Coordinates of C-alpha atoms in Angstrom, one line a residue:
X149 CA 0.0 0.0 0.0
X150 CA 1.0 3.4 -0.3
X151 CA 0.7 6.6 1.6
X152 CA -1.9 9.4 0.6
X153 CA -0.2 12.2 1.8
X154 CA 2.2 14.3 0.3
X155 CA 5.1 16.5 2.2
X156 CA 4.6 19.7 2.6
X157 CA 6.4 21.9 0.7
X158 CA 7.4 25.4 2.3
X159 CA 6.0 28.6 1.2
X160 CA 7.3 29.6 -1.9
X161 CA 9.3 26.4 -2.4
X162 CA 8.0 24.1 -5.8
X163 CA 8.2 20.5 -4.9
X164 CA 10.1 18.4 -7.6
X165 CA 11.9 15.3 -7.8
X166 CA 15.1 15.0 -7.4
X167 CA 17.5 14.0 -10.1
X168 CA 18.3 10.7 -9.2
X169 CA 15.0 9.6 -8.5
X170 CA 14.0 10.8 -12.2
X171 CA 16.4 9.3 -13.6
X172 CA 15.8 6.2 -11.8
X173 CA 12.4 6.8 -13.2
X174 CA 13.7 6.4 -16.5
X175 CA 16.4 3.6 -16.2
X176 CA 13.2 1.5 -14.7
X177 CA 10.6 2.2 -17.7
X178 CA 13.4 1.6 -20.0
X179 CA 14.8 -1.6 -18.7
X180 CA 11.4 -2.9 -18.4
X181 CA 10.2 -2.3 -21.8
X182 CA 13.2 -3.9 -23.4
X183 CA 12.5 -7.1 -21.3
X184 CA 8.3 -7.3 -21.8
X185 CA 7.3 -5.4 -24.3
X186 CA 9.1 -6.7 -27.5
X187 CA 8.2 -9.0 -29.6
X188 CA 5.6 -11.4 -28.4
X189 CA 5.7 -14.4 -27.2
X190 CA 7.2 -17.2 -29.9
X191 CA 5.1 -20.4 -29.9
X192 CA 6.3 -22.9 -28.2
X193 CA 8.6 -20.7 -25.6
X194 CA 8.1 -21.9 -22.5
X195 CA 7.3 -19.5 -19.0
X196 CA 8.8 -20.0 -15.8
X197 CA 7.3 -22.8 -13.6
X198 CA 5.5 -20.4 -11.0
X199 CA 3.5 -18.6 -13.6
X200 CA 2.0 -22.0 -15.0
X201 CA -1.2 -23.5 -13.9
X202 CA -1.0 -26.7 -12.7
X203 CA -2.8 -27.9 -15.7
X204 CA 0.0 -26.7 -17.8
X205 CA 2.5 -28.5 -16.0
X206 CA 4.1 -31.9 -16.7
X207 CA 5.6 -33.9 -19.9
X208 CA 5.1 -32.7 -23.1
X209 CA 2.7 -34.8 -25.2
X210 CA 3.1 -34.3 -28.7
X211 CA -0.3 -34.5 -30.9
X212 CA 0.4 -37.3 -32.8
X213 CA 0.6 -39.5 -29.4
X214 CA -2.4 -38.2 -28.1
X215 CA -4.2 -39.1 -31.4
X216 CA -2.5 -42.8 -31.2
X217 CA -3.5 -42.8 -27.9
X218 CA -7.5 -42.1 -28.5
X219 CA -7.5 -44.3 -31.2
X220 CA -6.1 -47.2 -29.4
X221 CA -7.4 -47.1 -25.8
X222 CA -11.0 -45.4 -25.9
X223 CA -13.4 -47.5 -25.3
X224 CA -16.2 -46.0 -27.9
X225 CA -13.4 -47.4 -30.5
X226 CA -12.9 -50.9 -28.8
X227 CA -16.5 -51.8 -28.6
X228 CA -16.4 -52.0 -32.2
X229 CA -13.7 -54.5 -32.6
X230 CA -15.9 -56.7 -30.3
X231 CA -19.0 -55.8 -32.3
X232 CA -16.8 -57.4 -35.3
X233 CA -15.6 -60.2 -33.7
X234 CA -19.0 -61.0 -32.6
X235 CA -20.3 -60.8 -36.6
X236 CA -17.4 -62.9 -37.9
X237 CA -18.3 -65.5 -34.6
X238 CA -22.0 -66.0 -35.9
X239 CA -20.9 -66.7 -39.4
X240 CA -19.4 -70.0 -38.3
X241 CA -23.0 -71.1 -38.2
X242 CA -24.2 -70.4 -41.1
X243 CA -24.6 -73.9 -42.4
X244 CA -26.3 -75.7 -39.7
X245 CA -29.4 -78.1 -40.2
X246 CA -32.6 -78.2 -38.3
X247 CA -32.3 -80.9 -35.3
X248 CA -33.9 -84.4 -35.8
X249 CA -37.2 -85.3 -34.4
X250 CA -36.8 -88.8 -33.0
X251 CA -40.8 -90.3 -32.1
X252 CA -41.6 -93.5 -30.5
X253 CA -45.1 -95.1 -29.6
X254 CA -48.0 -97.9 -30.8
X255 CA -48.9 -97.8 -34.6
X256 CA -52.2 -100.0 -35.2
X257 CA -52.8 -101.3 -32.2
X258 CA -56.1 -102.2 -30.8
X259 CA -57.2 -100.8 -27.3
X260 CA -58.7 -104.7 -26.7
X261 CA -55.5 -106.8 -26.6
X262 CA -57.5 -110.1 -25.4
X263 CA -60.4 -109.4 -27.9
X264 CA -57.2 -109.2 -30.4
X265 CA -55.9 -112.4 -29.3
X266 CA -59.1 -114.2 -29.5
X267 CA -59.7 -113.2 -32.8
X268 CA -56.1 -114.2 -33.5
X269 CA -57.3 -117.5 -32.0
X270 CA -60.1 -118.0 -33.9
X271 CA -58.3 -117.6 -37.4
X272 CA -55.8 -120.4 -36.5
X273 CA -53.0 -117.5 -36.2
X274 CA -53.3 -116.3 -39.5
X275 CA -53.4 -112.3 -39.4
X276 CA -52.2 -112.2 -35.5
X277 CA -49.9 -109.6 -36.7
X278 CA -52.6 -107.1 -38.0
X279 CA -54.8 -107.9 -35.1
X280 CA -52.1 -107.0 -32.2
X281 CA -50.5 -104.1 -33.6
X282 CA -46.9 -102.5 -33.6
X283 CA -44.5 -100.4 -32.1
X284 CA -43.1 -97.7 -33.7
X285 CA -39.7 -95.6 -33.8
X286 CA -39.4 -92.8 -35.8
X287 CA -36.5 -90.7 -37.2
X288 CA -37.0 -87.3 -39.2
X289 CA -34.7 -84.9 -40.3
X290 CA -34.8 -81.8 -42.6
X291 CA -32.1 -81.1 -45.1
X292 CA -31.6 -77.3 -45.6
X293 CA -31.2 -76.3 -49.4
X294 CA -27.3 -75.6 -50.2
X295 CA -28.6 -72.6 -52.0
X296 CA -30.0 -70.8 -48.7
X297 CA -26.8 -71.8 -46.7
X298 CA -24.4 -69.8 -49.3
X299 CA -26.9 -66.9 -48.9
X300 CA -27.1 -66.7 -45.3
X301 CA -23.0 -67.1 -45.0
X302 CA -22.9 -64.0 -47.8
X303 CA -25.3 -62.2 -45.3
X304 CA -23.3 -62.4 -42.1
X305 CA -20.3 -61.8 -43.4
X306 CA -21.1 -58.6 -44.9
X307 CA -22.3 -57.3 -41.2
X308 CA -18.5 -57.3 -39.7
X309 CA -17.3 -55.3 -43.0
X310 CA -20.2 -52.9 -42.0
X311 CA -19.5 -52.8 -38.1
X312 CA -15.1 -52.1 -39.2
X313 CA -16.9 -49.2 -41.4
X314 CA -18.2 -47.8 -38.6
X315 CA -15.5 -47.9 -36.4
X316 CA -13.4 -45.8 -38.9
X317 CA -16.1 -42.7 -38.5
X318 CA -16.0 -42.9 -35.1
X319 CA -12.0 -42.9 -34.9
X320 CA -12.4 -39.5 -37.5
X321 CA -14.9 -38.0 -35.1
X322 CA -12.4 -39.0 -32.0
X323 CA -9.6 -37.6 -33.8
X324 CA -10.6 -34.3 -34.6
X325 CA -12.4 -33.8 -31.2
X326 CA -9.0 -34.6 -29.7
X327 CA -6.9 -32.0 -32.2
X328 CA -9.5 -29.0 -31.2
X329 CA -9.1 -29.8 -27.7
X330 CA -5.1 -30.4 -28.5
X331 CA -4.8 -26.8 -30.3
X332 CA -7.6 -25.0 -28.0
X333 CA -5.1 -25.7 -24.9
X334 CA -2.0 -25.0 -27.0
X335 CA -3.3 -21.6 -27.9
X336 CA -4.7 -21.2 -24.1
X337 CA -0.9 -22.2 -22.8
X338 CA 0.0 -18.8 -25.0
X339 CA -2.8 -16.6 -23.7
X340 CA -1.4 -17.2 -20.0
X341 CA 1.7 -16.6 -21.1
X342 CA 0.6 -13.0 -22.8
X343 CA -1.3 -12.4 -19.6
X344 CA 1.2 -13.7 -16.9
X345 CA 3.6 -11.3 -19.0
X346 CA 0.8 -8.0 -18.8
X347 CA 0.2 -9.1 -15.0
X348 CA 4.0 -8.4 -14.3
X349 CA 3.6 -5.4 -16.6
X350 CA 0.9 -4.1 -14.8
X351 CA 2.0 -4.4 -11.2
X352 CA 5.2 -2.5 -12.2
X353 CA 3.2 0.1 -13.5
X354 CA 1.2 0.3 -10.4
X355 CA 4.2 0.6 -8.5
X356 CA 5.7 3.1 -10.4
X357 CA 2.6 5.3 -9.8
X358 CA 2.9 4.7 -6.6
X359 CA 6.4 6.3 -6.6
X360 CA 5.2 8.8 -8.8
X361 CA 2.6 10.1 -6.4
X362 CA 4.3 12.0 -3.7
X363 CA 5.8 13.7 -6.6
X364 CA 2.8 15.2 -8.4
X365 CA 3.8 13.2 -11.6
X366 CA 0.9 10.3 -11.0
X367 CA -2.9 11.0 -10.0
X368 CA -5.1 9.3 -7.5
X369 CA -7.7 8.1 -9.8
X370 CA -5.6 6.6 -12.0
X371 CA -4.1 4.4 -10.0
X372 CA -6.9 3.0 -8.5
X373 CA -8.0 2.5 -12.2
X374 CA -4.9 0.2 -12.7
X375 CA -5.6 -1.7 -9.5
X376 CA -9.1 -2.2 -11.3
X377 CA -8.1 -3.4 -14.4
X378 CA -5.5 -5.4 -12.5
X379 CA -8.2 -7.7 -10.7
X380 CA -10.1 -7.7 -13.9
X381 CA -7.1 -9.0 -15.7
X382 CA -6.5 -11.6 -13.3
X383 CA -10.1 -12.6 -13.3
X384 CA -9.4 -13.4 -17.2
X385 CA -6.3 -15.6 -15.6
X386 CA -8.6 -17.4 -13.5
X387 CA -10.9 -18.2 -16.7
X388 CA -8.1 -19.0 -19.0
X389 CA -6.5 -21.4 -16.3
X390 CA -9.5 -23.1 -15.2
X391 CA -10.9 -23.9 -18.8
X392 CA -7.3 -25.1 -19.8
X393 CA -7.8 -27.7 -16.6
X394 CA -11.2 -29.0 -18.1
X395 CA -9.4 -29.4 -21.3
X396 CA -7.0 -31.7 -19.8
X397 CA -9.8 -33.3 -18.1
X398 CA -11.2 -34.0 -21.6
X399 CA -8.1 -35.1 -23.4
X400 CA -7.5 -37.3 -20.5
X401 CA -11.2 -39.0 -20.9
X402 CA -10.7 -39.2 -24.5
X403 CA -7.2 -41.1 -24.1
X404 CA -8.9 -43.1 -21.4
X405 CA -6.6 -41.8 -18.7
X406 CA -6.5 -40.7 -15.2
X407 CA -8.3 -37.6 -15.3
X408 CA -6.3 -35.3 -13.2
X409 CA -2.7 -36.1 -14.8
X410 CA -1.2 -33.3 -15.9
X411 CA 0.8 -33.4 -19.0
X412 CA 2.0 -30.2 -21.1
X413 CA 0.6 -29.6 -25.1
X414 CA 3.3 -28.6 -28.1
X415 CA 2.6 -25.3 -28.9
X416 CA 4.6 -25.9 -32.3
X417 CA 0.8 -26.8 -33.3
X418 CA 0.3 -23.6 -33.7
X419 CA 2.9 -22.4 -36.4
X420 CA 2.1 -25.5 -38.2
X421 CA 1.6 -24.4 -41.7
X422 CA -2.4 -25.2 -42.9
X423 CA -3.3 -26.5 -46.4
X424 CA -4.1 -24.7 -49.0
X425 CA -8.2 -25.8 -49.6
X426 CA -8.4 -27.6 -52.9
X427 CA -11.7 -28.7 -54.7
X428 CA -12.9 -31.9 -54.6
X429 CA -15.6 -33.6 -56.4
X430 CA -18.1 -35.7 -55.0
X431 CA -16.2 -38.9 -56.6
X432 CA -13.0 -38.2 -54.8
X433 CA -15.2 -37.1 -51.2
X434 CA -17.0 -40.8 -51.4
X435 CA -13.7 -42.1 -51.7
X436 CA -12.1 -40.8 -48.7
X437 CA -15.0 -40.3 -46.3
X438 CA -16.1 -43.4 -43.5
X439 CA -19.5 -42.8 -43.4
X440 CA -20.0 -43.0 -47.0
X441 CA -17.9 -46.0 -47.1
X442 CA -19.9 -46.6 -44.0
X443 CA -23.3 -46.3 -45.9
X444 CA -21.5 -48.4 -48.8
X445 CA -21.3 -51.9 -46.7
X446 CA -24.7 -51.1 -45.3
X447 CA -25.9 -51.3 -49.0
X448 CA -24.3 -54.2 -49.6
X449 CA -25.2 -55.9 -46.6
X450 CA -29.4 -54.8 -47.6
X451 CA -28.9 -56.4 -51.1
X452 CA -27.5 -59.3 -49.5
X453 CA -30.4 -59.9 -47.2
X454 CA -33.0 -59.4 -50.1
X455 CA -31.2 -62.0 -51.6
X456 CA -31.4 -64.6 -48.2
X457 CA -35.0 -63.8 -48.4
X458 CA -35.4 -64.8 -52.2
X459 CA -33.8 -68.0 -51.1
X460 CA -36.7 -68.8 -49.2
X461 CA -38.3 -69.3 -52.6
X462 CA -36.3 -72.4 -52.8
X463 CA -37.4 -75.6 -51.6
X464 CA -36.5 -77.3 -48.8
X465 CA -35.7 -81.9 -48.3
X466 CA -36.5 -83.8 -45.6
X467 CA -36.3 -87.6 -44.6
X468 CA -37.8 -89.9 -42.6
X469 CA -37.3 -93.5 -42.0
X470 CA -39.6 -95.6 -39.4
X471 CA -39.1 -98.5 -37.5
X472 CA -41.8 -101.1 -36.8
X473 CA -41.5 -104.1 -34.8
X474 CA -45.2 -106.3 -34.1
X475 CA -46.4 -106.3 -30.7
X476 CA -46.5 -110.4 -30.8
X477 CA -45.4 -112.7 -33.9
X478 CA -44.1 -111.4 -37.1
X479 CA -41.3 -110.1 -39.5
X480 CA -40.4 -106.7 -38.5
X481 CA -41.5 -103.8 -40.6
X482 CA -39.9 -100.2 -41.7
X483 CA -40.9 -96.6 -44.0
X484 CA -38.6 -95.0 -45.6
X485 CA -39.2 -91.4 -46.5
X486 CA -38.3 -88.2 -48.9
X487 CA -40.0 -84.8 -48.5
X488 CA -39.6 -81.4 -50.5
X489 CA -41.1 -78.5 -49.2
X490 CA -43.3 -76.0 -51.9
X491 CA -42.8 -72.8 -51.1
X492 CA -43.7 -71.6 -54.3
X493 CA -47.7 -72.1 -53.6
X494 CA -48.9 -68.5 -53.0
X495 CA -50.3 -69.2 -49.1
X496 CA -46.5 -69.9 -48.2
X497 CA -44.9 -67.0 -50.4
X498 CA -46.4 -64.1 -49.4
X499 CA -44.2 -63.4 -46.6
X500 CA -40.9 -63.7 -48.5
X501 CA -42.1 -61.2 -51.4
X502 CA -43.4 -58.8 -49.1
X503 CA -39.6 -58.8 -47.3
X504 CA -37.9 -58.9 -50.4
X505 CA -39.9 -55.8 -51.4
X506 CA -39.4 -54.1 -48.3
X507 CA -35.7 -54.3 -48.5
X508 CA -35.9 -53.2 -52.3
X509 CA -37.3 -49.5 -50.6
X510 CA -34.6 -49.5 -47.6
X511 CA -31.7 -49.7 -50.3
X512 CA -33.2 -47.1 -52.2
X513 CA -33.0 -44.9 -48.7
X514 CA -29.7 -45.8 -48.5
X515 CA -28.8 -44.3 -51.6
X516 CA -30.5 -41.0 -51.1
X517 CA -29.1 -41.1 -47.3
X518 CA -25.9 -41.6 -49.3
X519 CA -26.5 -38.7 -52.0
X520 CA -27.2 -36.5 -48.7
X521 CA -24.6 -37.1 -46.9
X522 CA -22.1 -36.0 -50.0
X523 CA -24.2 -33.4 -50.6
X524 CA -23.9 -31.8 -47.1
X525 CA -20.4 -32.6 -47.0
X526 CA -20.1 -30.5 -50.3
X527 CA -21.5 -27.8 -48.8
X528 CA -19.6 -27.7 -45.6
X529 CA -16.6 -27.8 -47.6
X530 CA -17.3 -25.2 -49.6
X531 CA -18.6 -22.9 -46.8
X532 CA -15.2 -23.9 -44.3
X533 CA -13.0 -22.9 -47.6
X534 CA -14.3 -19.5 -48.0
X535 CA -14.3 -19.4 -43.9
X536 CA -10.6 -20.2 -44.1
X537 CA -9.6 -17.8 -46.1
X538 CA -11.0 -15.2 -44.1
X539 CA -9.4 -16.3 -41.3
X540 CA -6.3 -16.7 -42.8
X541 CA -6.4 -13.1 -43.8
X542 CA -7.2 -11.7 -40.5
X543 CA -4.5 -13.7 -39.1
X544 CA -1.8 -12.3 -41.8
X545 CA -3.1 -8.7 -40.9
X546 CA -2.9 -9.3 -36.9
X547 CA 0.8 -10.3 -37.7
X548 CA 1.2 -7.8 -40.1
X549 CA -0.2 -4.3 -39.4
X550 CA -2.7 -4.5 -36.4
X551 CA -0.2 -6.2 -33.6
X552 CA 3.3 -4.2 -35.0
X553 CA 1.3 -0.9 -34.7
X554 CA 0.0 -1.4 -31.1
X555 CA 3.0 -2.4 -29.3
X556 CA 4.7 0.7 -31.0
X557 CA 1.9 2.9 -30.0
X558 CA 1.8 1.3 -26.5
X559 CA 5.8 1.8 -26.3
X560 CA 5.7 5.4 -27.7
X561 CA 3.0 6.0 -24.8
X562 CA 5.3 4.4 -21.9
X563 CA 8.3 6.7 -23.5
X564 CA 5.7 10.2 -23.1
X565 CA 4.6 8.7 -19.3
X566 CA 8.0 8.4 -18.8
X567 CA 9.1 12.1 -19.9
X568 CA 6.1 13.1 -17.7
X569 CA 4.6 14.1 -21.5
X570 CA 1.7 11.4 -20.8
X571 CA -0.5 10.4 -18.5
X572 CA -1.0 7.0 -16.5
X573 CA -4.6 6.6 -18.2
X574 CA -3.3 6.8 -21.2
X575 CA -0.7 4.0 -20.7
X576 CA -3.6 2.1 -19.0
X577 CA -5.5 2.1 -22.0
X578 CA -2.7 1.5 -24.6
X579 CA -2.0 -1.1 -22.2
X580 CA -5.2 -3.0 -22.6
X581 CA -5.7 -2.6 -25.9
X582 CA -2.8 -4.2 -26.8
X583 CA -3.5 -7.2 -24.3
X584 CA -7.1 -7.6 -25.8
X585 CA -5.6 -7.5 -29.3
X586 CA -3.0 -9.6 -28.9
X587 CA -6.0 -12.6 -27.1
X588 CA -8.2 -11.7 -29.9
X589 CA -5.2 -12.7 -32.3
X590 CA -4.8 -15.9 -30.5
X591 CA -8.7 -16.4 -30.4
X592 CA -8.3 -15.8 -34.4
X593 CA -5.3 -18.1 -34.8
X594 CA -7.7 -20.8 -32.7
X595 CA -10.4 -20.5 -35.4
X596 CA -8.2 -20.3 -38.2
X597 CA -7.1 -23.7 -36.7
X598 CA -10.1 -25.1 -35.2
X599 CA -11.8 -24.3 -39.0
X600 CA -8.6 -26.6 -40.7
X601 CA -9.3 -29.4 -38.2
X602 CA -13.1 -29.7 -39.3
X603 CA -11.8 -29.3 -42.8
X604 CA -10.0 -32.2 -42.8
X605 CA -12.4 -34.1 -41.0
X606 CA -14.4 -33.6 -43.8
X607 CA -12.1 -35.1 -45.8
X608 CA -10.7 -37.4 -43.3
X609 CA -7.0 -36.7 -43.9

């Protein structure tokens, strides 16, 4: 804190300072604007331990091992291997039969065995076997049509190809949501740098008006304005550091990792050179993109059930052989058996051609699903290349013109404060504008980026 009072100066007597403190006045501003307010900050330069939030801190994990990371160990991309696996098991079963029917009981036999007998009696013996009846054993067994087995393995095989589709999208979606959370805490690692770097700033300038005061070379007012701004400024520290920490929560959850440990992003993502947008017809965009591809086996996979339920057109064999011992004298007896099923007869093939039908309208959904999908994807494109551009340019003139011309306005402000030519106010505002513009080029630079990243999702490079 500092006093309010001034010394009285005798009557007569004009208060100045004295010589060494104004030039110690001097010596300070200049010293201090060599060391802070030069060029700023080059990506990747790293601060000094204390002015990092604990988020910040740790290893450095480069991008591309993050990326390997998600795509190997997050669980929303391992259930799909399963998924696969799980496809490719069922096909093993593809050519299994119907189980036997195996029936045993009484065929012919009268309910009056003694009536049977005496009737037996009565003819001398001759027709006892009719008269007494049989057992019976019976064995059936339905032999599927070769035809439907092929179609039913072509089915189920097609589902894994269809489930490994998928799980390419949802490794692009993973991806991309892991390199805007990667470059969003690269460029939030350089907007605590800029403002742990105005924060020192700042405090020496508060200082300095305090020293200033007693002297009639700083005013009341203003410095309370700079303690102002200073909490303000460290309230957009507080933000900054508490959204980088629930960006490392997030990258941690998408790596499948302990939430809270810290690890530090490459900021070299963020003079990464972008690529020049190209054109690309819708040929080339069904080529490269998942969910087309995606939308591709799911096709396949609807033709090849409408072609498992044409099979059902096909008939089906069956055999049956019986077994039929007499109940009292007499040669043994057997049946032996074919079947064919008719599946033709229009009771029985009603089902089947309404199915086959049915699927014949879900393909041709799939096809427009497919032409939407390019055509969004078309459009997107087109729309993030002209947004590109734009940000590309605004970048180029933040680097160029805007940035350059603050920090010599703001320089050329601290050099009149200094020759007592200037007022504190006016450093305070030259100050914050050049602390605003210089988050507002980093908040550019992040869309610039961010706008490349969805880009190349779209194309899935």
């Amino acid at each position: 804190m500092f006093s309010l009072s001034r010394t009285s100066p005798r009557v007569g007597q004009v208060t100045r300072p004295s010589r060494p403190m104004k030039n110690w006045f001097k010596f300070s501003l200049l010293a201090f604007l060599l060391v802070t307010v030069g060029q700023p900050l080059a990506s990747g330069q790293t601060m000094g331990k204390d002015m990092h939030p604990a988020s910040l801190r740790g290893p450095v994990l480069p991008l591309d091992s993050v990326l390997q990371r998600v795509e190997r160990r997050n669980p929303a991309v391992q259930q799909y291997a399963y998924q696969a696996q799980a496809k490719e098991a069922a096909v093993a079963g593809y050519n299994s039969w119907e189980a036997p029917k195996v029936s045993a009981g009484l065929w012919m036999t009268p309910y009056n065995q003694r009536k049977a007998r005496e009737l037996s009696g009565m003819n001398g013996g001759a027709g006892s076997n009719q008269l007494q009846g049989q057992a019976i054993v019976s064995v059936e067994q339905m032999i599927p049509n070769p035809a439907k087995q092929r179609a039913r393995r072509e089915y189920l095989s097609s589902q894994s190809a269809s489930v490994l589709a998928d799980r390419q999208y949802r490794v692009v979606q993973l991806r991309a949501q892991a390199k805007t959370l990667y470059v969003e805490q690269a460029v939030l690692t350089q907007k605590l740098a800029v403002l742990d770097e105005n924060e020192e700033l700042l405090r020496f300038l508060i200082k300095l008006a305090e020293a200033r005061y007693p002297y009639n070379q700083a005013t009341l007012p203003s410095i309370y304005d700079a303690k102002a701004r200073l909490e303000m400024h460290l309230n957009d520290h507080r933000q900054a550091s508490a959204l980088a920490a629930q960006n490392l929560i997030a990258l941690n959850t998408l790596m499948n990792r302990p939430r809270g440990e810290a690890f530090a992003v490459d900021t070299a993502v963020l003079t990464t050179q972008t690529l020049a947008p190209t054109p690309v017809d819708t040929a080339a965009l069904a080529s490269r993109r998942s969910d087309v591809r995606s939308l591709d086996r799911a096709l396949t996979t609807v033709r090849l059930s409408q072609n498992l339920e044409a099979s059902r057109r096909l008939p089906d064999f069956g055999v049956q052989f019986d077994h039929m011992p007499f109940l009292g004298t007499g040669a043994n007896q057997f049946t032996l058996m074919g079947s064919v099923s008719l599946p033709l007869v229009p009771w029985a093939a009603r089902e089947y051609k309404a199915n086959t039908a049915a699927l014949g309208l879900e393909a041709q959904a799939l096809r427009k699903q497919r032409e939407d999908v390019l055509n969004e994807a078309a459009g997107r494109l087109a729309s993030l290349q002209t947004d590109l551009a734009l940000r590309r340019d605004q970048t180029r003139a933040f680097e160029r013109r805007i940035l350059p011309a603050l920090r010599k306005s703001y320089q050329a402000t601290m050099l009149a404060y200094e020759q007592n030519t200037g007022q504190l106010f006016q450093v305070l505002e030259a100050w914050t504008t050049l602390k605003r513009t210089r988050l507002e080029y980093l908040d550019n630079l992040q869309q610039q980026l961010t706008q490349q990243i969805a880009y190349e999702k779209e194309l899935e490079q």
